[in-house]
Coordinates of C-alpha atoms in Angstrom, one line a residue:
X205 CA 19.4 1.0 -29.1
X206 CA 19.1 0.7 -32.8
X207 CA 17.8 4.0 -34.8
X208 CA 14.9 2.4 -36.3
X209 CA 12.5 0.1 -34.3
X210 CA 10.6 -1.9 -36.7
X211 CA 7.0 -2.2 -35.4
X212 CA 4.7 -5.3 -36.7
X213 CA 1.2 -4.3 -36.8
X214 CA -2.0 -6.5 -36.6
X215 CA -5.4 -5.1 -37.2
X216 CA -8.0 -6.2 -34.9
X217 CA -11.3 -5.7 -35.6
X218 CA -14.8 -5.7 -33.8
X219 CA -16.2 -7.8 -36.4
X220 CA -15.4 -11.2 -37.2
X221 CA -14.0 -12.0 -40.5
X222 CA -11.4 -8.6 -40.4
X223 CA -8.4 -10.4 -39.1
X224 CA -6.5 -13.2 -40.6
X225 CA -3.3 -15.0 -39.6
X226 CA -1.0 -17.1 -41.0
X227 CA -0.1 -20.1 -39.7
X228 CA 1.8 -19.9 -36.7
X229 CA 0.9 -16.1 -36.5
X230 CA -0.5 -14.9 -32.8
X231 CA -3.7 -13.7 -32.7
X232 CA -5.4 -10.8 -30.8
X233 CA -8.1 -12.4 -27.7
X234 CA -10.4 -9.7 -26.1
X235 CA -9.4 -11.1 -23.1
X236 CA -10.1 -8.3 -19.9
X237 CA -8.7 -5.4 -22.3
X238 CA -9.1 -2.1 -20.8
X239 CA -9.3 -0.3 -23.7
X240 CA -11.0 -1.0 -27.2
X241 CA -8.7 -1.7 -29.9
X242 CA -5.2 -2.7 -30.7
X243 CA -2.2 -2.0 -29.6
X244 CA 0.5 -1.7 -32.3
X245 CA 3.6 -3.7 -30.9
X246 CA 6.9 -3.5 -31.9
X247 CA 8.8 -6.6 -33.1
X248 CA 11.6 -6.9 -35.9
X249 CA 9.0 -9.7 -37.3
X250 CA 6.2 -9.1 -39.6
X251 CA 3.1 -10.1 -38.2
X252 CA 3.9 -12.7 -35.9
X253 CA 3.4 -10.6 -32.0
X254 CA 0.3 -10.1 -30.3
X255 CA 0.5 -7.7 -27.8
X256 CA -2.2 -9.1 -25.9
X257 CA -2.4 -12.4 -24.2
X258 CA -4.3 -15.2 -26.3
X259 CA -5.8 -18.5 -24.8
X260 CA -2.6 -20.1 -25.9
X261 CA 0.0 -17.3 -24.1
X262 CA -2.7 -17.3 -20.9
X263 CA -1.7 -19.1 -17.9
X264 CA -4.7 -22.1 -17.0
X265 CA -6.0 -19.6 -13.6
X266 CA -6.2 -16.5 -16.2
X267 CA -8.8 -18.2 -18.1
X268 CA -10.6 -20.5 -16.0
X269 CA -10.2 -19.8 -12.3
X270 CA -11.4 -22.6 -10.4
X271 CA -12.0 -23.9 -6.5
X272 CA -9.0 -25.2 -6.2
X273 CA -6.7 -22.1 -7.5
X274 CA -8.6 -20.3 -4.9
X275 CA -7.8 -22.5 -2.0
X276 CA -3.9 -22.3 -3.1
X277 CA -3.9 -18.9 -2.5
X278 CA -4.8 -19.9 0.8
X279 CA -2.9 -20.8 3.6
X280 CA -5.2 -23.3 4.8
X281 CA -5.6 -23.3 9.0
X282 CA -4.2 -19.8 9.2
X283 CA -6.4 -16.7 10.3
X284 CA -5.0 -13.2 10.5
X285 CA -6.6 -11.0 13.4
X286 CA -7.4 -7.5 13.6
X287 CA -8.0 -5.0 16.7
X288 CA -8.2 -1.4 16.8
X289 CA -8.1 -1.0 20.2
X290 CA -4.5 -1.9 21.4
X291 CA -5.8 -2.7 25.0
X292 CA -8.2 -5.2 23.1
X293 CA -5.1 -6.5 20.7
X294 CA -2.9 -7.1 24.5
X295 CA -5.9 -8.7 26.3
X296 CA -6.1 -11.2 23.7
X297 CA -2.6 -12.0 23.6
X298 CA -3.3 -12.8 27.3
X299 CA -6.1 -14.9 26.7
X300 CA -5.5 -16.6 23.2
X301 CA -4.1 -20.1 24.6
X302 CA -7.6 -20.4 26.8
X303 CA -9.6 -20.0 23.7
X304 CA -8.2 -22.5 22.0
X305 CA -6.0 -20.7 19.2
X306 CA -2.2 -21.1 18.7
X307 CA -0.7 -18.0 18.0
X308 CA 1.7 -18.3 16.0
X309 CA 2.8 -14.8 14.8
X310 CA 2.2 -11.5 15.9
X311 CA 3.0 -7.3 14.4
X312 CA 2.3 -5.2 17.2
X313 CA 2.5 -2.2 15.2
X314 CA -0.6 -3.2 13.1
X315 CA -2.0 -4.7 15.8
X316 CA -2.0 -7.9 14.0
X317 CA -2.4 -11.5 15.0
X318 CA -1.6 -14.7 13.2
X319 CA -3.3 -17.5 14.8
X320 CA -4.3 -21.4 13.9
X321 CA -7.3 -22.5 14.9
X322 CA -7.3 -25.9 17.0
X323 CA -9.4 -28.7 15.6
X324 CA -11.9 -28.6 18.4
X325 CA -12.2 -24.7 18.7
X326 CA -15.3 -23.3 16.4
X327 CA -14.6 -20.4 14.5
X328 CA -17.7 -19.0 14.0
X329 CA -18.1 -20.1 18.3
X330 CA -15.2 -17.7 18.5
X331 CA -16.2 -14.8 17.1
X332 CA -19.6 -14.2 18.5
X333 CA -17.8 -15.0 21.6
X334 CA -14.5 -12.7 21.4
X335 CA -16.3 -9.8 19.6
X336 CA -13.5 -7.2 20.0
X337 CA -12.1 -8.8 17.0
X338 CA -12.4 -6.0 14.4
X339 CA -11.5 -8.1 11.4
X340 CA -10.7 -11.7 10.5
X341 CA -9.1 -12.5 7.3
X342 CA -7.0 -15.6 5.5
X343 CA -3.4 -15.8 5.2
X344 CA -2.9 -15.6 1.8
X345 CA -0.5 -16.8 -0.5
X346 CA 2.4 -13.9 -2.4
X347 CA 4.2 -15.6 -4.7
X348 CA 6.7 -14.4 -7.6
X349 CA 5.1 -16.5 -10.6
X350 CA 6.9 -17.3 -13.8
X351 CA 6.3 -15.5 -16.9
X352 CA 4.9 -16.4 -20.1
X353 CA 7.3 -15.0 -22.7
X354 CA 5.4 -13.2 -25.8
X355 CA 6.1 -15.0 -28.8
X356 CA 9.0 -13.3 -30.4
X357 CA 9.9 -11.2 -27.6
X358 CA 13.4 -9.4 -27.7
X359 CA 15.4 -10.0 -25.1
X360 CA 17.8 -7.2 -23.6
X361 CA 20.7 -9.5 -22.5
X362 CA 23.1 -6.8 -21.2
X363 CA 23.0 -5.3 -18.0
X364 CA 19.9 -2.2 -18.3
X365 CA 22.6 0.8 -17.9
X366 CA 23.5 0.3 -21.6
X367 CA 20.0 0.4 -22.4
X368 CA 19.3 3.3 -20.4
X369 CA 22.2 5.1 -22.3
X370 CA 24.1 6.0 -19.4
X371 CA 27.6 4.6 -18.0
X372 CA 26.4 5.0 -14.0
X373 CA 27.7 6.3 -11.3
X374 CA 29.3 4.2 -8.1
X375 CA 28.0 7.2 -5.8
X376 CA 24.5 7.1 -7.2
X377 CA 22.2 6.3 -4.0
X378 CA 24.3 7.2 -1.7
X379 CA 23.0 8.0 1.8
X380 CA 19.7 6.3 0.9
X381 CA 18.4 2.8 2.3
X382 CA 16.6 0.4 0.1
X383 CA 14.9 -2.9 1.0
X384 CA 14.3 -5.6 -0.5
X385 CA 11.6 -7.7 0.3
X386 CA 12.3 -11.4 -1.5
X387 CA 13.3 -14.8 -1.4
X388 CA 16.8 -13.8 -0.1
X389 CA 19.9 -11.8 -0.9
X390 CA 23.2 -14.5 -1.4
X391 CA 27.0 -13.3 -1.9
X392 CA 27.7 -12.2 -5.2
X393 CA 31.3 -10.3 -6.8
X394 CA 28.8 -7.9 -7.8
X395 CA 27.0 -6.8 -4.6
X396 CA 29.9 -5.3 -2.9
X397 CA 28.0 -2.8 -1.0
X398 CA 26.7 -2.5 2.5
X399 CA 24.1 -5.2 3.0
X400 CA 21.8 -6.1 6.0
X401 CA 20.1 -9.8 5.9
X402 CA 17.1 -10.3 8.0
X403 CA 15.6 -14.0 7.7
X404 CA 11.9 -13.8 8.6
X405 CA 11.0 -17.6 7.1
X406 CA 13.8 -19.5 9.2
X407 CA 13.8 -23.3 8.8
X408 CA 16.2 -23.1 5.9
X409 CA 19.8 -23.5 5.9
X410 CA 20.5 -21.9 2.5
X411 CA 19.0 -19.5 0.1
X412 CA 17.3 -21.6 -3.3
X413 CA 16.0 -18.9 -5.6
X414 CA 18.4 -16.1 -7.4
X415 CA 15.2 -14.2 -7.3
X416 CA 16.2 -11.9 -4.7
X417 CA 19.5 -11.8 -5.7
X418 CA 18.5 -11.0 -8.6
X419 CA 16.5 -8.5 -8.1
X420 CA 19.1 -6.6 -5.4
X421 CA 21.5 -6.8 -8.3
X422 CA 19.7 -4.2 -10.7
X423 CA 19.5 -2.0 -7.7
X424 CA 22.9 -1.9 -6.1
X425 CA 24.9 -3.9 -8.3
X426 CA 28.8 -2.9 -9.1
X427 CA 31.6 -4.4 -11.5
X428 CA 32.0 -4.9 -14.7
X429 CA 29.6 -7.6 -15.2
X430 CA 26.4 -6.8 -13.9
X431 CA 25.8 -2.8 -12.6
X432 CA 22.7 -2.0 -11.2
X433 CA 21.0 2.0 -11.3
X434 CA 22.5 3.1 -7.5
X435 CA 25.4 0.7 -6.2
X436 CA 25.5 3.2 -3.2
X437 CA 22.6 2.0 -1.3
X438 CA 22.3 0.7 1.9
X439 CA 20.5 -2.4 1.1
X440 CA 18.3 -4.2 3.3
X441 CA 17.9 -7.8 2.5
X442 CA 14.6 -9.1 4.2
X443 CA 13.8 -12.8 3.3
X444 CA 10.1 -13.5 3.4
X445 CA 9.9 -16.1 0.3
X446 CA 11.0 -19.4 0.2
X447 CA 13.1 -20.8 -2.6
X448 CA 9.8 -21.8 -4.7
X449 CA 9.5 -18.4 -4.5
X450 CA 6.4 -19.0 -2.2
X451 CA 5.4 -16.5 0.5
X452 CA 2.6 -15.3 3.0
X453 CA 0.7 -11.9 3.3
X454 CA 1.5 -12.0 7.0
X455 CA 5.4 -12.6 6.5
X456 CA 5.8 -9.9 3.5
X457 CA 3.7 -7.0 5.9
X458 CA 5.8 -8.2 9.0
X459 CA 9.1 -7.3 6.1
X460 CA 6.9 -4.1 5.4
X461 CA 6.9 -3.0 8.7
X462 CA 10.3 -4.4 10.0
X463 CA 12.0 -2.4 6.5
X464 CA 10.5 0.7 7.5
X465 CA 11.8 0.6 11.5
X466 CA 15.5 0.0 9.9
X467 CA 15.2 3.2 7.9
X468 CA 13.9 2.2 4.6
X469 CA 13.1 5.4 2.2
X470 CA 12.5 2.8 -1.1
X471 CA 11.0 -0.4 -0.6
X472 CA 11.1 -3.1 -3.3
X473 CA 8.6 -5.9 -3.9
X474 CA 9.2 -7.8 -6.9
X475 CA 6.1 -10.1 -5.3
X476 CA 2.2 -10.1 -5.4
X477 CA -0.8 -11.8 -4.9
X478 CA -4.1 -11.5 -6.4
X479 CA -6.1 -10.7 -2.9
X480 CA -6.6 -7.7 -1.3
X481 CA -4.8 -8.5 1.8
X482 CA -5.9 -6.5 5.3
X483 CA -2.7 -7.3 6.7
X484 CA -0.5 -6.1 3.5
X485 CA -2.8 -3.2 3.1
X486 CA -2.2 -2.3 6.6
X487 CA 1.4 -2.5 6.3
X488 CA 1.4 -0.5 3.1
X489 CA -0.2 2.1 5.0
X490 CA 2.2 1.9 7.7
X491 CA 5.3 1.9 5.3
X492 CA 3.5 5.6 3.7
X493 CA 3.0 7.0 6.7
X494 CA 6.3 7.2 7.6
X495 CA 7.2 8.4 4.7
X496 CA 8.8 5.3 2.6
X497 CA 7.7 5.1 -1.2
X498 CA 7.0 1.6 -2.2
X499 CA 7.3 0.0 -5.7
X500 CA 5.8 -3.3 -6.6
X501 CA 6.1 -5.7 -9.8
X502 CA 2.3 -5.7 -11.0
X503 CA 2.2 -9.3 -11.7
X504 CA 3.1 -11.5 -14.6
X505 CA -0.3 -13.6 -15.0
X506 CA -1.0 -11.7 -18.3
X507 CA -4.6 -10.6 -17.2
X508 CA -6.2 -7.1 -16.6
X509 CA -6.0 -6.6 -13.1
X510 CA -2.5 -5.6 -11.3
X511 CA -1.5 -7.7 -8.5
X512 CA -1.4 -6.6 -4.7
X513 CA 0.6 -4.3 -3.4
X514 CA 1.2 -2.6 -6.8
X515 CA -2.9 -2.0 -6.9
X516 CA -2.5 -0.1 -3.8
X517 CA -2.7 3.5 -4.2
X518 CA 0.4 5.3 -4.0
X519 CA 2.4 2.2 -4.5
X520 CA 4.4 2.6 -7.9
X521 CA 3.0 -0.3 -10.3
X522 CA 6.0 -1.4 -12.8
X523 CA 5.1 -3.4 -16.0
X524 CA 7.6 -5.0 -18.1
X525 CA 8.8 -4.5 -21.8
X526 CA 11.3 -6.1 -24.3
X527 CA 14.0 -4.8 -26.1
X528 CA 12.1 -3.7 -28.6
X529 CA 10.2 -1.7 -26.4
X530 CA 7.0 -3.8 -26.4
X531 CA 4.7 -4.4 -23.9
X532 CA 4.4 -8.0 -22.9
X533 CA 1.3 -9.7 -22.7
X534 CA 2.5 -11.2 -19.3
X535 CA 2.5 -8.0 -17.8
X536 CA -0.2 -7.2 -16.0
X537 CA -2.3 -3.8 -16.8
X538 CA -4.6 -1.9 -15.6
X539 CA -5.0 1.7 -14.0
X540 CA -2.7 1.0 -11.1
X541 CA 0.3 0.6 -13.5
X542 CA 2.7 3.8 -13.5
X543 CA 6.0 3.1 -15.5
X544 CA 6.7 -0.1 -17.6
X545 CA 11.0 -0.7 -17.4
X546 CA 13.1 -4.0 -18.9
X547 CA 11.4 -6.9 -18.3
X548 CA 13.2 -9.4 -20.5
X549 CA 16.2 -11.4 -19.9
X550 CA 17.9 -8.5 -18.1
X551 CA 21.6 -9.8 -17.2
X552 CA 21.7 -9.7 -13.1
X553 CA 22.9 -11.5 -10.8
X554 CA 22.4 -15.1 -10.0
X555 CA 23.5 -18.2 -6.9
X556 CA 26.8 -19.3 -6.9
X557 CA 28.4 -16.5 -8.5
X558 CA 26.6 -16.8 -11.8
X559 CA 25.1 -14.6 -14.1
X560 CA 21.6 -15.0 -14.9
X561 CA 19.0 -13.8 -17.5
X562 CA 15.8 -12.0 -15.8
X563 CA 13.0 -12.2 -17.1
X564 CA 9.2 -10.5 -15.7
X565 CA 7.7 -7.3 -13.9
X566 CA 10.2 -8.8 -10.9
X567 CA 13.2 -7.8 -13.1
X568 CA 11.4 -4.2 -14.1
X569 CA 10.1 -3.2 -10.6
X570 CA 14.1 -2.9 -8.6
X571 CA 15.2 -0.7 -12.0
X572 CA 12.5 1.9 -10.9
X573 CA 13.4 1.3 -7.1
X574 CA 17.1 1.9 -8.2
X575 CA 15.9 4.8 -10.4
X576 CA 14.3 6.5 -7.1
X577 CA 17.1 6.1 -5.2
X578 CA 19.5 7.8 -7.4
X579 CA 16.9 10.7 -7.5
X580 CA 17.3 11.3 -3.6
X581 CA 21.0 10.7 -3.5
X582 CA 21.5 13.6 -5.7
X583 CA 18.7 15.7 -3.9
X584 CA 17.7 14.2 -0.5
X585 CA 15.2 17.0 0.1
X586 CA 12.5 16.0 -2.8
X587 CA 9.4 14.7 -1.1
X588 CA 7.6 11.4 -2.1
X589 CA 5.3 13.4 -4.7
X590 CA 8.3 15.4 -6.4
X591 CA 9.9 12.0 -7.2
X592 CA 7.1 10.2 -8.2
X593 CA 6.3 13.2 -10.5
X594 CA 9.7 13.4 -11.6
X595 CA 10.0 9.5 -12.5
X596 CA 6.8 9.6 -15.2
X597 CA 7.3 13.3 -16.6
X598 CA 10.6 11.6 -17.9
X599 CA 9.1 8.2 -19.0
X600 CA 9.0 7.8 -22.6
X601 CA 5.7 7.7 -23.8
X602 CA 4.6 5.1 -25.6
X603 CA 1.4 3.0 -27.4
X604 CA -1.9 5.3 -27.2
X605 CA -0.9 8.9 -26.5
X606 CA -0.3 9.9 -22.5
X607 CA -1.1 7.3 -19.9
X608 CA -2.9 3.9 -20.5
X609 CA -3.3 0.6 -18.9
X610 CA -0.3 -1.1 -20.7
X611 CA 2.6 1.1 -20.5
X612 CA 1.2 3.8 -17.7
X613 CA 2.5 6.7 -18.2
X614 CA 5.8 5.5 -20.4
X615 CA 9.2 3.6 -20.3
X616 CA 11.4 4.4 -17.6
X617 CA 14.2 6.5 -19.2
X618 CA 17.1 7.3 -16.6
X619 CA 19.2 9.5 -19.1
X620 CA 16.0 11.5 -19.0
X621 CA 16.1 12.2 -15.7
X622 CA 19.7 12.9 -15.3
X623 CA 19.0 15.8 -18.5
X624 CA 15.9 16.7 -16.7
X625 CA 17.7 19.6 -14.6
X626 CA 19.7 21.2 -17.5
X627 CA 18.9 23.9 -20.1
X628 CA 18.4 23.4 -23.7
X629 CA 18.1 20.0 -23.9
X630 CA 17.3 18.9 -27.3
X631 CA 15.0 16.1 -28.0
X632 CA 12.6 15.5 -30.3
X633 CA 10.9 12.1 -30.3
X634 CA 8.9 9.7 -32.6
X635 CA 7.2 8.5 -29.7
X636 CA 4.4 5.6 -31.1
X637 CA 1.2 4.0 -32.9
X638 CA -2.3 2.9 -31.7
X639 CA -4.9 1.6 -33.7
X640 CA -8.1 1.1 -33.0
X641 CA -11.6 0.0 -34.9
X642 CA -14.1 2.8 -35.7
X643 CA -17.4 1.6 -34.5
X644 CA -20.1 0.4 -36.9
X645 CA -17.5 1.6 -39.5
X646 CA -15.5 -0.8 -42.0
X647 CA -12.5 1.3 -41.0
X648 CA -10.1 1.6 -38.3
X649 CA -8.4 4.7 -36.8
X650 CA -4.7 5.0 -36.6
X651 CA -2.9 7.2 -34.0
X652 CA 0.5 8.6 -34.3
X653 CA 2.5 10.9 -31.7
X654 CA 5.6 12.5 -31.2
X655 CA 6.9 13.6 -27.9
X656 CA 9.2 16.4 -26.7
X657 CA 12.1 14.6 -24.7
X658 CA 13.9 17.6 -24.2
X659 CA 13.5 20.3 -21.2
X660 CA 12.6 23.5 -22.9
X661 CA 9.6 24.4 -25.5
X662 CA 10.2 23.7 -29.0
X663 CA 8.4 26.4 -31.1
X664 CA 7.8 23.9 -33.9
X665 CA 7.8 20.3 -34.7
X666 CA 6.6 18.4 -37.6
X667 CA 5.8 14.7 -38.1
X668 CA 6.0 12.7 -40.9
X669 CA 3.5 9.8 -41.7
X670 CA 4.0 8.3 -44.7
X671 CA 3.1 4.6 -46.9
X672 CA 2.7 3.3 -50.4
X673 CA 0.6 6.5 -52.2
X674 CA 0.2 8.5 -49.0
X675 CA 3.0 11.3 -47.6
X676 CA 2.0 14.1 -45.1
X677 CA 3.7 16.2 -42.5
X678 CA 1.7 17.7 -39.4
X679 CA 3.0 20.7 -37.6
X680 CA 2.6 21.4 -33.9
X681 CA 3.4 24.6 -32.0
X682 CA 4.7 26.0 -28.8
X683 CA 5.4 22.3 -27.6
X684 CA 6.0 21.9 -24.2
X685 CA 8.8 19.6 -22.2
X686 CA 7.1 16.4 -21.6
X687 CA 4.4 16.9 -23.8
X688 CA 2.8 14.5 -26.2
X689 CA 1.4 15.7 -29.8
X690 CA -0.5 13.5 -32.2
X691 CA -3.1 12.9 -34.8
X692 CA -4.6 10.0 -36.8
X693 CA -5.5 8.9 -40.2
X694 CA -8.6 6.8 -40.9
X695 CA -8.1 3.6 -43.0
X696 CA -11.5 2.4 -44.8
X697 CA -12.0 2.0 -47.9
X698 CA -11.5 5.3 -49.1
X699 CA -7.9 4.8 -48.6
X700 CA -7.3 3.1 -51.9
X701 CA -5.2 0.6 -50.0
X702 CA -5.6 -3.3 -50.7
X703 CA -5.1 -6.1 -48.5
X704 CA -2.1 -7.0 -47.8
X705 CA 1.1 -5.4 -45.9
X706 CA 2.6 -2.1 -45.9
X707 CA 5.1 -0.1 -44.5
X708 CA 4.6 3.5 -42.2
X709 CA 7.3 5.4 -41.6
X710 CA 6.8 8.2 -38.7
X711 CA 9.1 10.6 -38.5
X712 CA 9.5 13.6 -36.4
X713 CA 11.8 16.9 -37.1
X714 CA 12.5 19.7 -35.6
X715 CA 14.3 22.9 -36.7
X716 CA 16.0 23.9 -33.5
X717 CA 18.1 20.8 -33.7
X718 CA 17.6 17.2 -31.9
X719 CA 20.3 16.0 -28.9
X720 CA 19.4 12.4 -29.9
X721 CA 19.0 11.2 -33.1
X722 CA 18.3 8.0 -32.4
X723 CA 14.5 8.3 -31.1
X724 CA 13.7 9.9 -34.5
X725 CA 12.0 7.7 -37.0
X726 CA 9.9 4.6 -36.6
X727 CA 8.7 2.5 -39.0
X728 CA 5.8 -0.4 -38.8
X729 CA 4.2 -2.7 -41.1
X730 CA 0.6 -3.1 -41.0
X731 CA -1.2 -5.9 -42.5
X732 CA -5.0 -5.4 -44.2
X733 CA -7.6 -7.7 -44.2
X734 CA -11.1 -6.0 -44.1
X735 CA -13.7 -7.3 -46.2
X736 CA -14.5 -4.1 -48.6
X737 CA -11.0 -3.8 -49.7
X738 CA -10.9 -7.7 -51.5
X739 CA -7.9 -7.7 -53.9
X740 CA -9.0 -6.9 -57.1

């Protein structure tokens, strides 16, 4: 990772007329934000990434849902079937063929029935008929959709260890079993580990999408080539999406459930639909009840709501970020997001042997998975809470200061949590920027924080903001591990700044001496255009 991480700033304003692009420049829609203001992204360009998703980077459904959209989300003719009671669940088993329903799956631990409705059975006949039906829901639709790459996104294009700063370990996640819920886990020179397929879509003769391999590659995978977090794992393969990458919510809770009775502690599902599922929520609930900690890519449809399962409480919710350590507008956000981790053309494994270049939350969701279960293979007695709590204590913190919508509660950081049980660790950290408009104010407020990376308390450190005809340092005290310190500068008129662009440079010191350099300084450019500061 470079030393310096150029940042490209564009002010948004509440008011119209405060913004102005250049052509071909990306500008900011208020498109389902959850926060006012704007985000200062990181980019080695000047002014040409938005953070945020415009109506250009949206996909069609983001912007204008419609009828249709909604019924292909549906598997049409397909009704999921809930009971309570299991004597109510086995009588209509019994009884199903006589009142005219095909049942056509069935989970007995969530008491669960897929059925189809014949043509001349009447639903609505049905259920004021067969009223120990607790619930009736759709089928719907999980799918793994494409993302929309931000407009000069950095890609990784190495294998995430290197990012990460660490070399691995071929015994990390040993002892621990990790499935993965996906379009199917192929043969690969760099899966060489214990693997168990389980084919729940059948019909198929061979696997179609390097999705799943994919995705098992950043978890378990070993040689020189591609190496994922824990090559130790015992890796359950369950294959519930077909090669379109196309799935059911009936299928992925059957995998849910199925992945928990073969011993799964860590459950990966680089998946998601935009429903609230009964059936996947019941699974989920299953899964956590016996004691298996799930995480879930939360979507790449750009918009502000995270996709089910990662909305689910207690499910981990993994956004995605570039190389430059910017979120990406086709990550999903909201509150349900936890930890953002590469998301851009991470190198993993592919069909056929090949090597492939990952892009989305699918690609950032199995490096937390892998992540976890390095965590218990070093200390199998940590409970789901310790881990989770572990995991974001040690994510970098990033955009506004502590948790947000965007980035949750940081960047994953593995080397973090390696250092996170030693003494004396050393780390000082320029951590980020967030702007924001000051309301009913020509001016705009600009955050800046630092962040002690490090595992003991540093008694003092100092950051430096500086730009053309401004220099300051602010002092903090008695600053915790893990903690976040910042404070902001108001730009208005009473700056003496014109329009135009300028350079920050944040920089963060400490005297008791800094383990890593390298997260030290950041610098941004930030480009002006508010009305009462006209060029003169």
């Amino acid at each position: 990772m470079k030393n310096i991480f150029i940042v490209s700033f564009i002010l948004f304003a509440a008011l119209a007329g405060y913004l102005s692009l250049s052509e071909g420049d990306v500008g900011f829609e208020p498109v389902d934000i959850a926060k006012p203001g704007s985000r200062l992204t990181q980019t080695e360009r000047i002014g040409t990434l938005s953070p945020f998703p415009t109506k250009k980077d949206l996909p069609k459904q983001a912007l204008r849902p419609s009828e249709k959209r909604q019924e292909e989300r549906i598997l049409k003719g397909e009704k999921l079937l809930y009971f309570r009671n299991p004597q109510d669940y086995e009588s209509f088993l019994r009884m199903a063929h006589a009142e005219g329903l095909e049942v056509i799956g069935d989970i007995s631990k969530l008491k669960l029935v897929k059925v189809r409705f014949r043509r001349s059975t009447n639903e609505a006949d049905f259920l004021a008929r067969f009223v120990d039906v607790d619930l009736i829901s759709e089928n719907d639709s999980v799918q793994t959709p494409a993302p929309l790459i931000n407009h000069g996104s950095v890609g990784f294009r190495d294998h995430p260890l290197t990012y990460f700063g660490i070399s691995g370990n071929e015994k990390w996640g040993a002892g621990v079993t990790v499935a993965v819920i996906d379009s199917g886990v192929v043969e690969h020179r760099s899966l060489n580990g214990s693997i168990q397929h389980f084919d729940l879509i059948g019909g198929a003769s061979e696997i179609e999408s390097f999705h799943g391999t994919a995705v098992a590659s950043l978890i378990a995978g070993e040689s020189n080539h591609i190496k994922g977090v824990s090559p130790a794992v015992n890796l359950l393969d369950f294959r519930a999406l077909t090669g379109e990458g196309a799935g059911d919510a009936f299928t992925v809770s059957q995998a849910i459930v199925m992945a928990v009775d073969n011993g799964a502690r860590i459950i990966n599902l680089s998946l998601g639909t935009a429903s609230d599922n009964p059936a996947l929520r019941e699974a989920v609930l299953y899964a956590q009840n016996a004691g298996a900690l799930l995480v879930a890519a939360v979507g790449n449809d750009g918009v502000g709501k995270v996709s089910y399962p990662a909305a689910y409480p207690g499910v981990i919710g993994v956004g995605a970020i570039d190389a430059q350590e910017n979120y990406q507008s086709f990550s999903n956000r909201g509150p349900e997001v936890d930890v953002v981790a590469p998301g851009v053309e991470v190198k993993a494994a592919g069909l056929n042997e090949a090597i492939v270049y990952f892009t989305g939350t699918s690609a950032a969701a199995p490096l937390v998975s892998g992540t976890l279960a390095y965590q218990l293979s070093q200390n199998p007695d940590l409970g789901n809470d310790e881990l989770v709590d572990i995991l974001k204590m040690n994510s970098n913190d990033s955009g506004p200061p502590g948790g947000d919508n965007f980035y949750g509660e940081g960047i994953l950081n593995v080397r973090r949590i390696q250092d996170s049980s030693g003494a004396n660790v050393l780390d000082a950290a320029a951590a980020g920027f967030y702007l924001e408009p000051v309301e009913a104010k020509d001016s705009f407020k600009l955050t800046f924080s630092g962040e002690n990376r490090g595992t003991g308390t540093l008694r003092e450190m100092q950051l430096s903001l500086s730009y053309p005809g401004f220099e300051k340092i602010y002092s903090f005290y008695e600053v915790e591990s893990s903690q976040t310190v910042f404070d902001y500068i108001e730009i208005s008129a009473d700056s003496r700044l014109l329009n135009g662009d300028y350079e920050l440079i944040l920089k963060v010191i400490s005297e008791e001496g800094d383990g890593n350099y390298q997260n030290n300084i950041k610098t941004a450019r930030i480009r002006l255009n508010i009305p009462s500061l006209q060029q003169e």
